[in-house]
Coordinates of C-alpha atoms and ligand atoms in Angstrom, one line a residue:
X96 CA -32.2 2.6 5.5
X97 CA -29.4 4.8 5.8
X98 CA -29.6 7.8 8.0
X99 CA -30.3 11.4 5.7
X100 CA -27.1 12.5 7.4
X101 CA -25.1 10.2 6.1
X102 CA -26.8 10.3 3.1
X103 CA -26.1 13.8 2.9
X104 CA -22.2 14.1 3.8
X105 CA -21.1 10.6 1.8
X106 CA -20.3 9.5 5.0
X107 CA -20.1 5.7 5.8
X108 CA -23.8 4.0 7.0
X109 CA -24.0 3.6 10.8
X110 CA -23.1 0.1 11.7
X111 CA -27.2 -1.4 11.6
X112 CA -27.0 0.4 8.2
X113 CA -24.2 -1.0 7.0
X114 CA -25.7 -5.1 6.8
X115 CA -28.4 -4.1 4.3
X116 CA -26.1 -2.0 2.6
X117 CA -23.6 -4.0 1.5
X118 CA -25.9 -5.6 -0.7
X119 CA -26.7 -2.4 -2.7
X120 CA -25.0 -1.5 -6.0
X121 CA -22.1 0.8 -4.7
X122 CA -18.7 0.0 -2.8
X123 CA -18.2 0.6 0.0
X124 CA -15.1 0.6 2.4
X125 CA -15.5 1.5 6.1
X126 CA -14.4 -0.2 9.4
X127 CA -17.9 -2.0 9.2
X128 CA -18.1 -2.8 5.6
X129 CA -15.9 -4.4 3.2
X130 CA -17.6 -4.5 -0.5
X131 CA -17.2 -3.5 -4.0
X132 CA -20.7 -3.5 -5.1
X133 CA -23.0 -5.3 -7.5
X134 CA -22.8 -5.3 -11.3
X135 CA -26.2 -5.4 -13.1
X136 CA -26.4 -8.7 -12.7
X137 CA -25.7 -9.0 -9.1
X138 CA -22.7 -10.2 -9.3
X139 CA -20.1 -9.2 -7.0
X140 CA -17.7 -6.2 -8.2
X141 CA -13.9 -6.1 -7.8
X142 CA -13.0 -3.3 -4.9
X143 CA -11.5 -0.3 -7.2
X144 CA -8.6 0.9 -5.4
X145 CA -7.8 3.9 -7.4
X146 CA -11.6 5.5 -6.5
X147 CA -10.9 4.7 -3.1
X148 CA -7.7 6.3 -3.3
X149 CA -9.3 9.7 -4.2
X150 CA -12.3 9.1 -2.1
X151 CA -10.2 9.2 1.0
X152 CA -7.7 11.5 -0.2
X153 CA -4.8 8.9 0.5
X154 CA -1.6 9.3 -1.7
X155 CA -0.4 6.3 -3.8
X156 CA 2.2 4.6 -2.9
X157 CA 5.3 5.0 -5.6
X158 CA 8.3 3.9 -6.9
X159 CA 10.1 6.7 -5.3
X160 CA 8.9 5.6 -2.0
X161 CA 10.6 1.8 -2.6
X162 CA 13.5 4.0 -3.5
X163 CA 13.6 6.3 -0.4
X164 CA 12.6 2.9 1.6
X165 CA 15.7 0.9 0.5
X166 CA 18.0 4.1 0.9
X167 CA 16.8 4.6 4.1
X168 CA 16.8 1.4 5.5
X169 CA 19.4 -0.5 3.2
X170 CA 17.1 -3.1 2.8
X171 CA 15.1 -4.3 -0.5
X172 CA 11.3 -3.5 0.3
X173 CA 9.0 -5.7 1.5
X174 CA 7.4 -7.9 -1.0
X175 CA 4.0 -6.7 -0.1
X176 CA 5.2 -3.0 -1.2
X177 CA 6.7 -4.0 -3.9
X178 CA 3.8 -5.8 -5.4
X179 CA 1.9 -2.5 -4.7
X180 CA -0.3 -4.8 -2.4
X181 CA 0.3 -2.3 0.1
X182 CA -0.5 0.5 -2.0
X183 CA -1.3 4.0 -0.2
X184 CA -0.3 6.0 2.3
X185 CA -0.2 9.2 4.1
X186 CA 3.0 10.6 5.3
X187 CA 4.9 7.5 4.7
X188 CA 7.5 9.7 3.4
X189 CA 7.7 11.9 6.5
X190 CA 8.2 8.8 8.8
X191 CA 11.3 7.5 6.2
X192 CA 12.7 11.5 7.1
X193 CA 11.9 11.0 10.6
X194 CA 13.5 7.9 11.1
X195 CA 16.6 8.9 8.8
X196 CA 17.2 12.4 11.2
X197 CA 16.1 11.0 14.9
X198 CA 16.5 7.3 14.5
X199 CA 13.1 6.5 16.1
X200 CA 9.2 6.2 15.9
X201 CA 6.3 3.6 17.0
X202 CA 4.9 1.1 14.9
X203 CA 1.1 0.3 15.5
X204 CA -1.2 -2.2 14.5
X205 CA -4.4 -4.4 15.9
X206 CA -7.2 -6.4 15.3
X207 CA -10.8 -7.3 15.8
X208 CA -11.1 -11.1 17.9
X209 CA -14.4 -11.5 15.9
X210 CA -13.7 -15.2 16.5
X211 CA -11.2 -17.1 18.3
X212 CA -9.4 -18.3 14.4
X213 CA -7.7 -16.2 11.9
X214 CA -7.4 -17.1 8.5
X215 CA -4.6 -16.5 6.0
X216 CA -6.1 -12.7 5.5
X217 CA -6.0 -11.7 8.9
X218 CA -2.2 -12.0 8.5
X219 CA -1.4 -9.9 5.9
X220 CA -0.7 -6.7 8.0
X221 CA 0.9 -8.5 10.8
X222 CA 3.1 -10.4 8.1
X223 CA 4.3 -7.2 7.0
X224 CA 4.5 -5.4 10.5
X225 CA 7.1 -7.8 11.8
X226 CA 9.3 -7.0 8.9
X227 CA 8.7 -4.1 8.9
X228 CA 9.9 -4.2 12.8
X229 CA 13.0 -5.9 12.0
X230 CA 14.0 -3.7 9.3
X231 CA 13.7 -0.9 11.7
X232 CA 14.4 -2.2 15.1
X233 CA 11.9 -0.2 16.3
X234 CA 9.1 -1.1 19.2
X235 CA 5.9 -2.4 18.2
X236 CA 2.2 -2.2 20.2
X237 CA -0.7 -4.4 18.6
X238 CA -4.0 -3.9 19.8
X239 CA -6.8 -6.4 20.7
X240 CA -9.9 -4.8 20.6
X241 CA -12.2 -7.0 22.5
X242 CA -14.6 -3.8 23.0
X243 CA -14.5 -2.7 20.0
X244 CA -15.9 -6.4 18.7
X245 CA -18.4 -6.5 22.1
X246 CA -19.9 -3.3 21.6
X247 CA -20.1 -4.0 17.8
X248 CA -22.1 -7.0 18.0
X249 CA -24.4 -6.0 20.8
X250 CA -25.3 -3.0 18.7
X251 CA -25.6 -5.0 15.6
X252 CA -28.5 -6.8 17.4
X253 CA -30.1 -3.9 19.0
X254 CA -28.9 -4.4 22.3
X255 CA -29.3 -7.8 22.9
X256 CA -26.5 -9.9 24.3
X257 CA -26.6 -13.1 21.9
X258 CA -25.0 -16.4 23.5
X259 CA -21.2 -16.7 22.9
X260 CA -21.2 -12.9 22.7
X261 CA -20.4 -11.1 25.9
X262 CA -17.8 -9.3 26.8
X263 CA -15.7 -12.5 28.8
X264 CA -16.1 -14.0 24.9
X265 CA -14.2 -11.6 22.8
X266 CA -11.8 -11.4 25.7
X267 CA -11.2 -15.3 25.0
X268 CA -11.4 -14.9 21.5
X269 CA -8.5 -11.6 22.2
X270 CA -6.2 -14.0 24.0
X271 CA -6.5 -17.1 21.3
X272 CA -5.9 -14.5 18.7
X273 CA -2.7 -13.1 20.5
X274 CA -1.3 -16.8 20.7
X275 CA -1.8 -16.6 16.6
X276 CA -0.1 -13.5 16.6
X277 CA 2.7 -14.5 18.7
X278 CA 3.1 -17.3 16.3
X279 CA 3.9 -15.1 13.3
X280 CA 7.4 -15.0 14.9
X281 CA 7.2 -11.7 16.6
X282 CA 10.2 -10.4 18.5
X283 CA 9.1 -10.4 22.2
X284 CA 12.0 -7.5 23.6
X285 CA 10.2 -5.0 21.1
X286 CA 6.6 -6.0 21.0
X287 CA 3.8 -5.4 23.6
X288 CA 0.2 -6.6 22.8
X289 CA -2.7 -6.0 24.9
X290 CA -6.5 -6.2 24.9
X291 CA -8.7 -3.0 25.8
X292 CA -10.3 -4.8 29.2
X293 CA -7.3 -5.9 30.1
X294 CA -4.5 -2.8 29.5
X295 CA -7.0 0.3 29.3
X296 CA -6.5 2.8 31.8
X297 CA -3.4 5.2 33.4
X298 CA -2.0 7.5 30.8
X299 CA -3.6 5.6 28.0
X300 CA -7.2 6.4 29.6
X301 CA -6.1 10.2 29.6
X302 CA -4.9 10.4 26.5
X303 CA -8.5 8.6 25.5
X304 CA -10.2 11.0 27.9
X305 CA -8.7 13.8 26.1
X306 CA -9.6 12.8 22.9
X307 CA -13.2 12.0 23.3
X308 CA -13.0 15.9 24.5
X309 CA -12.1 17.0 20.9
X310 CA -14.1 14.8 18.7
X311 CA -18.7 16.0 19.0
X312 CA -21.2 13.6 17.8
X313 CA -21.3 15.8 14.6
X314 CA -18.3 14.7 14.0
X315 CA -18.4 11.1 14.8
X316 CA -21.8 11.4 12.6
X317 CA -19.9 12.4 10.0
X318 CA -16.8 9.9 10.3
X319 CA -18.7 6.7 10.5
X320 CA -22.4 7.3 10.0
X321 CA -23.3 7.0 13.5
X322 CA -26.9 7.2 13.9
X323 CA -29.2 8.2 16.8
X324 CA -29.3 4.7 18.0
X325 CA -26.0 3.8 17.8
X326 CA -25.2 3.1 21.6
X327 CA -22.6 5.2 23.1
X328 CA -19.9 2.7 24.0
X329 CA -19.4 2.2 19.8
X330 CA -19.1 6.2 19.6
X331 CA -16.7 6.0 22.1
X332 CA -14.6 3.2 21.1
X333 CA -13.2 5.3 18.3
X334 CA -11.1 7.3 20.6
X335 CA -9.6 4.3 22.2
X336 CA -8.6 2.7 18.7
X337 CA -6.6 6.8 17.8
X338 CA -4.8 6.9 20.7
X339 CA -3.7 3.6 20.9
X340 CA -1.2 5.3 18.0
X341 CA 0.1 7.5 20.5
X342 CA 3.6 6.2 22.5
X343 CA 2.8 8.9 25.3
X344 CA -0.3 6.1 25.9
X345 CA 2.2 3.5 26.9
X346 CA 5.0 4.8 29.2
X347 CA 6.1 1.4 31.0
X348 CA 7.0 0.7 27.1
X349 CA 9.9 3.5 26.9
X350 CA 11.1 2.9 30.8
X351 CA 8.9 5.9 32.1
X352 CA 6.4 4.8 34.8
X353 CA 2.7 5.4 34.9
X354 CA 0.4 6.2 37.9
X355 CA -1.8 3.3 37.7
X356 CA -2.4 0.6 41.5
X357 CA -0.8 -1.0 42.6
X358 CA 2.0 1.6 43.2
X359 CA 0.3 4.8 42.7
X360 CA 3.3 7.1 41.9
X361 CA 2.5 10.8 42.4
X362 CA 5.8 11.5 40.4
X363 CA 4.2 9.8 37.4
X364 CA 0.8 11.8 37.3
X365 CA 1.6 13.7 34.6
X366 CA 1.6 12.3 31.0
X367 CA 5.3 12.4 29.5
X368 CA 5.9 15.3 27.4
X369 CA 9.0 13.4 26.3
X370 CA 7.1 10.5 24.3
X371 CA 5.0 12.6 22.5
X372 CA 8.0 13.6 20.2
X373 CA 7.7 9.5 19.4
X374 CA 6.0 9.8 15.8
X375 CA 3.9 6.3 15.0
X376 CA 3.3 4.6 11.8
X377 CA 0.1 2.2 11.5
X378 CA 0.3 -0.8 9.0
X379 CA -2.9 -1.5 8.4
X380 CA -6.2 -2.9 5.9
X381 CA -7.6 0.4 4.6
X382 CA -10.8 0.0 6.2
X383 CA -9.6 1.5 9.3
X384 CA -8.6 4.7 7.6
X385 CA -11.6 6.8 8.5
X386 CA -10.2 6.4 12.2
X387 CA -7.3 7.4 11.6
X388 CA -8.2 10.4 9.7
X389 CA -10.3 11.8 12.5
X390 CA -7.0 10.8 14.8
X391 CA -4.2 12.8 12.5
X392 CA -6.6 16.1 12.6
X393 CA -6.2 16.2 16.4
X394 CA -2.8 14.8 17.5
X395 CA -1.3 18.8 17.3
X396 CA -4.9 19.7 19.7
X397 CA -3.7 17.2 22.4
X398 CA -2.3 19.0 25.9
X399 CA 1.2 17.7 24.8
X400 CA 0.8 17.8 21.0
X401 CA 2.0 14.7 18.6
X402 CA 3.1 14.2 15.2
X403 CA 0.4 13.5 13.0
X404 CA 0.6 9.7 12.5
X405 CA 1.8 8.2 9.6
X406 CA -0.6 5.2 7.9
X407 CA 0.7 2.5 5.0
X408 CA -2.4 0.7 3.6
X409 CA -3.1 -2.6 2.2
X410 CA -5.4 -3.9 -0.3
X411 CA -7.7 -6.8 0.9
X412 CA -7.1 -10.3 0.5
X413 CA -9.9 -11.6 -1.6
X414 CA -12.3 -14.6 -1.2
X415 CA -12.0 -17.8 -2.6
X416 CA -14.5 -17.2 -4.6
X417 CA -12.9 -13.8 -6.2
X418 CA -12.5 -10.1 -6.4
X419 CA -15.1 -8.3 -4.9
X420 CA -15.3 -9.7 -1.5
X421 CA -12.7 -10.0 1.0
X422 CA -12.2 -13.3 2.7
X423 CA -14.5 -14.0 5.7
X424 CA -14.7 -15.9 9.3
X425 CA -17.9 -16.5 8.8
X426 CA -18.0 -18.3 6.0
X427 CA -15.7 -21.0 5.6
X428 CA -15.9 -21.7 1.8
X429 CA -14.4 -18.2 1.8
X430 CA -11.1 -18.4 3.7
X431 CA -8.2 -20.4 4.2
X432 CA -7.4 -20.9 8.4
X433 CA -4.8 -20.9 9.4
X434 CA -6.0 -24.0 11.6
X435 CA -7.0 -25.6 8.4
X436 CA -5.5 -28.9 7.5
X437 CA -3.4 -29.5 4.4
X438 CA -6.1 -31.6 2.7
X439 CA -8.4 -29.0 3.7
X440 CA -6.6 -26.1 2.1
X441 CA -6.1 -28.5 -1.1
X442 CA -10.1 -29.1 -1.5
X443 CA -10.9 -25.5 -0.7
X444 CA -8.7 -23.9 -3.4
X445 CA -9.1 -26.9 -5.7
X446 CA -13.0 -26.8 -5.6
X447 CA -13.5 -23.0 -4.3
X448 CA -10.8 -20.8 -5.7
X449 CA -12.1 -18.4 -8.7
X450 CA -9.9 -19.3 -11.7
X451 CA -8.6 -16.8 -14.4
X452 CA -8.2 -19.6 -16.7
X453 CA -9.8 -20.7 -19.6
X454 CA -13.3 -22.9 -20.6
X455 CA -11.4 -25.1 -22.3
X456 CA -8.0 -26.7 -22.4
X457 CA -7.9 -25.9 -26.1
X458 CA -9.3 -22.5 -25.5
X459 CA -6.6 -21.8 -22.6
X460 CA -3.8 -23.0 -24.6
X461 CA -4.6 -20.4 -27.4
X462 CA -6.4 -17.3 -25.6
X463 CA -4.5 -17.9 -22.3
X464 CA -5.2 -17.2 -18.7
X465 CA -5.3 -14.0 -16.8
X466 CA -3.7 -13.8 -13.4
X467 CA -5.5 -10.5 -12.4
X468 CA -8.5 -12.7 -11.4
X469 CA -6.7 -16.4 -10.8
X470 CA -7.2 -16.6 -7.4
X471 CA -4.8 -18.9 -7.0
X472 CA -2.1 -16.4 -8.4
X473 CA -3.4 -13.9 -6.1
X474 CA -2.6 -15.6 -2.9
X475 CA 0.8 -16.6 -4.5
X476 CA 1.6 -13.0 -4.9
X477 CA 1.0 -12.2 -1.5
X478 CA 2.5 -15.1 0.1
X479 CA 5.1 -16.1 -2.3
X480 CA 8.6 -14.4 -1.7
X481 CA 10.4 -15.1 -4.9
X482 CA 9.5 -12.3 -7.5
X483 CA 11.6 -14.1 -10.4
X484 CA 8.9 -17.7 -9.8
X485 CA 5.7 -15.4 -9.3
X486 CA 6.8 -13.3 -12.9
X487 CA 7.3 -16.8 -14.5
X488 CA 4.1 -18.0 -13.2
X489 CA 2.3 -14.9 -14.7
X490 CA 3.9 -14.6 -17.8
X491 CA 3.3 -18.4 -18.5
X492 CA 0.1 -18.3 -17.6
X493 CA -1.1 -15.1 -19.3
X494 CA 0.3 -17.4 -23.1
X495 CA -1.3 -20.5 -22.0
X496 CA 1.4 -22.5 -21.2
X497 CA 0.5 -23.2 -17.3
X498 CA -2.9 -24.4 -16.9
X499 CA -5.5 -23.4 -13.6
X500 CA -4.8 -26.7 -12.1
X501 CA -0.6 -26.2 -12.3
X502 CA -1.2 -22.7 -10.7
X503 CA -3.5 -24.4 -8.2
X504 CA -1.5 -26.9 -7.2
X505 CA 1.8 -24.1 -6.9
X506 CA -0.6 -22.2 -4.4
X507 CA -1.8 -24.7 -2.8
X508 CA 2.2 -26.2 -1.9
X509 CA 2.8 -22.5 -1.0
X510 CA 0.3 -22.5 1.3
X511 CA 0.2 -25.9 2.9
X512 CA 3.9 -24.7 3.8
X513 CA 3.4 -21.8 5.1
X514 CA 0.3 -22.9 7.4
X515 CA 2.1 -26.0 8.4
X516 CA 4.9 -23.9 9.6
X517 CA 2.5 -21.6 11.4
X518 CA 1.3 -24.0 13.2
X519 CA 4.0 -25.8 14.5
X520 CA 5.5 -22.4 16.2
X521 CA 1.8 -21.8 17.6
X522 CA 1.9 -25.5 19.4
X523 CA 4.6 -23.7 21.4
X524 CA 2.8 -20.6 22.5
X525 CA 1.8 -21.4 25.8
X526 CA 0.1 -18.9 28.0
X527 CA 3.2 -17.8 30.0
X528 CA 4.7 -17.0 26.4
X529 CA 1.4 -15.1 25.5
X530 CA 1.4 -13.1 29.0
X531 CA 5.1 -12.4 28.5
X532 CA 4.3 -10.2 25.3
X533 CA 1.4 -9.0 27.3
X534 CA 3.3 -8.0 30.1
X535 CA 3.6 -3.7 30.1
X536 CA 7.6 -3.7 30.5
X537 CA 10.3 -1.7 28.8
X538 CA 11.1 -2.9 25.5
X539 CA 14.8 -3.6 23.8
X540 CA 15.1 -1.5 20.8
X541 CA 18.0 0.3 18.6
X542 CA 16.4 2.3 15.7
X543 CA 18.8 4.4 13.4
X544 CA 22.2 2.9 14.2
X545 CA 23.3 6.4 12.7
X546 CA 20.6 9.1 12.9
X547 CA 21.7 12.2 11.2
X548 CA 20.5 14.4 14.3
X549 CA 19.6 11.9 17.6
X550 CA 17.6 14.4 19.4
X551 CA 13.5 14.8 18.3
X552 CA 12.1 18.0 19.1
X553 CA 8.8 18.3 20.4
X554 CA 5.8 19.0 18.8
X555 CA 4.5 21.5 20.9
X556 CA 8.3 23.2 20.9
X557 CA 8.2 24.2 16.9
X558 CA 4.8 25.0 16.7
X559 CA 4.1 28.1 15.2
X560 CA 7.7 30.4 14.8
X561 CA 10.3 28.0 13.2
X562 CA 10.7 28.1 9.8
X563 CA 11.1 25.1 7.5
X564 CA 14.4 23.0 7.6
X565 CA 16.2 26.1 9.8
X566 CA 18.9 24.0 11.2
X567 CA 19.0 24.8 14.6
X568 CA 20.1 21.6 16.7
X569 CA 17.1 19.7 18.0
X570 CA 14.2 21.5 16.4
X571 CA 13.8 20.8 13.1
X572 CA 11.1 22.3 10.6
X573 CA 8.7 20.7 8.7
X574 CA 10.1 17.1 8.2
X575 CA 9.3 15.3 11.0
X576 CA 5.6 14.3 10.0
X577 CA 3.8 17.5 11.5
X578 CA 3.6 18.8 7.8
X579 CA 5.2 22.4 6.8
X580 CA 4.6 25.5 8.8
X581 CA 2.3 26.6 6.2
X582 CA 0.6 23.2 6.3
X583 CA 0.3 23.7 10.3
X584 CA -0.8 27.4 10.2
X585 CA -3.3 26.6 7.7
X586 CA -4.1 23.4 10.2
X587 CA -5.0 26.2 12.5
X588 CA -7.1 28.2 11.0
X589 CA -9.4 25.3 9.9
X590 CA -9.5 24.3 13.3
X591 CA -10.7 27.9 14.5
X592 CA -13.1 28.0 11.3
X593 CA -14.7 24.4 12.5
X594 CA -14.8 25.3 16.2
X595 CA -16.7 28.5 15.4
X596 CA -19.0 26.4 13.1
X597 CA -19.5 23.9 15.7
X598 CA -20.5 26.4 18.1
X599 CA -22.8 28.3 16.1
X600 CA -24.5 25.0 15.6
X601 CA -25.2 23.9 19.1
X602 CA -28.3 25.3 19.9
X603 CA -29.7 23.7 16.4
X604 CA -28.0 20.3 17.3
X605 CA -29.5 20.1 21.0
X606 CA -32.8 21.2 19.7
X607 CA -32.7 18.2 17.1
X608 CA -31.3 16.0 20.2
X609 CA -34.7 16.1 21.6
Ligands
LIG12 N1 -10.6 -2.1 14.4 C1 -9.7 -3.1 14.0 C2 -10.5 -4.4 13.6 O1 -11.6 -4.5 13.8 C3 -8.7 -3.5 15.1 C4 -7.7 -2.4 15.3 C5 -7.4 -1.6 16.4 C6 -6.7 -2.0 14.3 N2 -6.4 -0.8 16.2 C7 -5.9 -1.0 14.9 C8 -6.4 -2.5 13.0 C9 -4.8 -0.4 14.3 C10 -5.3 -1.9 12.4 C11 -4.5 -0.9 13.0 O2 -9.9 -5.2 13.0

């Protein structure tokens, strides 16, 4: 059963909730649950986008923003943006400003070591993170959240600590995803990647310490569904995931020192006010929005405010079997590993993949197939680089001309390729190359060869007074992702409005604690 609250707010079902749920009629889209429902018939129901986009209040990603993107960078948009597979955002269009004026920000992206293989999903948003990186030339931290896949697990079997399941595990399972990672092709002078029990602590701790300060159980409640036996350490681990998206957490990264032993540097206590002028843009699926919403309403409340972080979003990559599920470890009919051999990936799609095509061969020839639901097709237009060849393949399929078993056997090259590759490059990751990435060392990066105006201002300096655009050196107005001064002043006063509420509530909260 789902908790009243979360009944109540809309909020997403606490994480025990969340198993039973997923089997209920509605979709559902939050860092614990990926489904689009069940038709009357119990069928599985293709994730609808568009109500998500309005549910979570993300913008749609547009034409203009491909345009802005290639002006901006001089280079044609990634294919997954341009195929609308990454297809929301929120202040995408502020970090394209940013980057155009001060020549600089922080790209951030993770994942979950549920299991020590990826499959061909799990790529996606690192796929488009490293070139992403490389159109930039801007620094890159990915996240390993062994704790966050511990804490789940444990709390997903009431507290019991199932065999191949403790912490030491999903630490493994971190460092065998990392060599994956590494094998995407990852430049190692701009990338740092780290696992929470191995990097968490220093500046990063503080900035987590911080942030736990500003965010009640209320809150949390509301954000993911938390319930009242929800253990702590899965409250908590939301924090750690927000300010991971903060470059003041990481100041060995930018050549400033932290505090931490061995060398305890009382020069370095403080947290530098200097990177928080660093903005951050996270590529990610768009289940892990919710976090990042509850992040962007309190980067301006942190001691040495940040920009509000800027988010691109990406679709899911479905199952074999077709929309309405997104492809699983668990279940290997379902994905394509990317430790899978090429027969392998030839039975799975051959005998697994959902075709769009026709009863028939007569029937195919004259109705034609549709691509929106050929799973083959769909991999192809996430993982095939030619636009011309994927619009070919389409249009012939959509008349009948190519059959299920021609588009099969085009994804199934396409993939046999690019896995083959892949795992060539990950024979060569060794654990010196992995610790190497892993290492917390300043990292080699250019930006804007030609920023318009080099120097960032602080948050915390054009808070409040400065009006929009007033050209006036290094402080700038309203286009460097912290929204408008109106936007921030109204910010404000939302903030006062829900700390006043929050207070009023206490004594009813603390009397329901009990
Ligand atoms: N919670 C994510 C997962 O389970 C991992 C993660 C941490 C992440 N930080 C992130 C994903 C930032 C995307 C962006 O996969």
């Amino acid at each position: 059963m789902a908790s009243a609250a979360a009944e109540a707010t809309g909020a997403p079902p606490t994480a025990e909730d969340a198993i039973e749920k997923s089997k209920t009629d509605v979709q559902q889209i939050d860092p614990y649950n990926v489904s689009g429902g069940v038709d009357e018939h119990g069928n599985a129901k293709a994730i609808d986008y568009d109500r998500l986009i309005e549910e979570f209040g993300v913008q749609p990603l547009t034409e203009e923003h491909l345009k802005r993107f290639e002006q901006v960078t001089g280079k044609k948009p990634h294919r997954l943006m341009r195929r609308k597979l990454f297809f929301s955002h929120r202040d995408f269009d502020k970090i394209l400003d940013f980057y155009e004026k001060h020549g600089k920000f922080m790209l951030y992206t993770g994942r979950g070591p549920s299991s020590g293989s990826m499959h061909i999903g799990h790529t996606v948003p690192f796929l488009f993170t490293k070139e992403i990186q490389e159109m930039f030339d801007v620094p890159l931290v990915i996240m390993l959240t062994d704790d966050e896949k511990y804490l789940y697990t444990r709390n997903k079997n009431n507290g019991t600590q199932k065999k191949g399941a403790t912490a030491e595990d999903f630490l493994k399972f971190a460092h065998e995803n990392i060599k994956d990672i590494i094998a995407l092709g990852f430049d190692p002078k701009k990338t740092f990647i780290f696992t929470d029990y191995e990097y968490i602590g220093g500046h990063f701790y503080r900035n987590t310490s911080e942030f736990e300060s500003l965010v009640t159980m209320n809150q949390a409640r509301g954000a993911f569904g938390f319930g009242d036996s929800t253990s702590i350490g899965l409250i908590a681990y939301g924090a750690k995931q927000c300010v991971a998206a903060f470059p003041s957490s990481y100041p060995e990264l930018f050549g400033y020192k932290d505090f931490r032993p061995p060398d305890f540097d009382p020069s370095a206590i403080r947290r530098h006010k200097e990177l928080s002028k660093i903005p951050c843009l996270i590529p990610c699926a768009i289940d892990q929005e919710p976090y990042f919403r509850v992040l962007r309403d309190r980067c301006e409340r942190m001691t040495d405010p940040h920009p509000k972080t800027c988010l691109i979003l990406s679709k899911f990559l479905t199952a074999l079997q077709g929309p309405g599920g997104k492809m699983s470890a668990s279940d290997s009919n379902s994905a394509i590993f990317m430790s899978d051999k090429p027969n392998e990936i030839k039975n799975k799609i051959n005998k697994h993949a959902f075709s769009g095509g026709r009863e028939s061969l007569e029937e195919h020839r004259k109705f034609g197939g549709n691509p929106d639901v050929d799973v083959a097709y769909t991999y192809l237009s996430y993982f095939l680089e030619d636009d011309e060849e994927l619009a070919d393949l389409e249009q012939r399929y959509r008349s009948g001309e190519l059959l299920t078993g021609e588009m099969k056997a085009r994804c199934i090259k396409e993939l046999q390729k690019f896995v083959a590759d892949f795992q060539e490059r990950r024979e060569k990751v060794n654990w010196e190359i992995m610790r190497s990435y892993m290492n917390p060392r300043k990292l080699e990066f250019q930006g804007n060869p030609n920023p318009t105006q080099p120097q960032a201002p602080a948050a915390s300096e054009t808070n409040g007074e400065k009006e929009d655009g007033a050209a006036d050196g290094d402080k700038s107005g309203g286009k460097d992702g912290r929204g408008t001064k109106g936007e921030r002043k109204a910010a404000k006063l939302a903030e006062k409005k829900a700390e006043k509420l929050a207070q009023r509530q206490k004594p009813a909260d603390e009397g329901a604690a009990q």
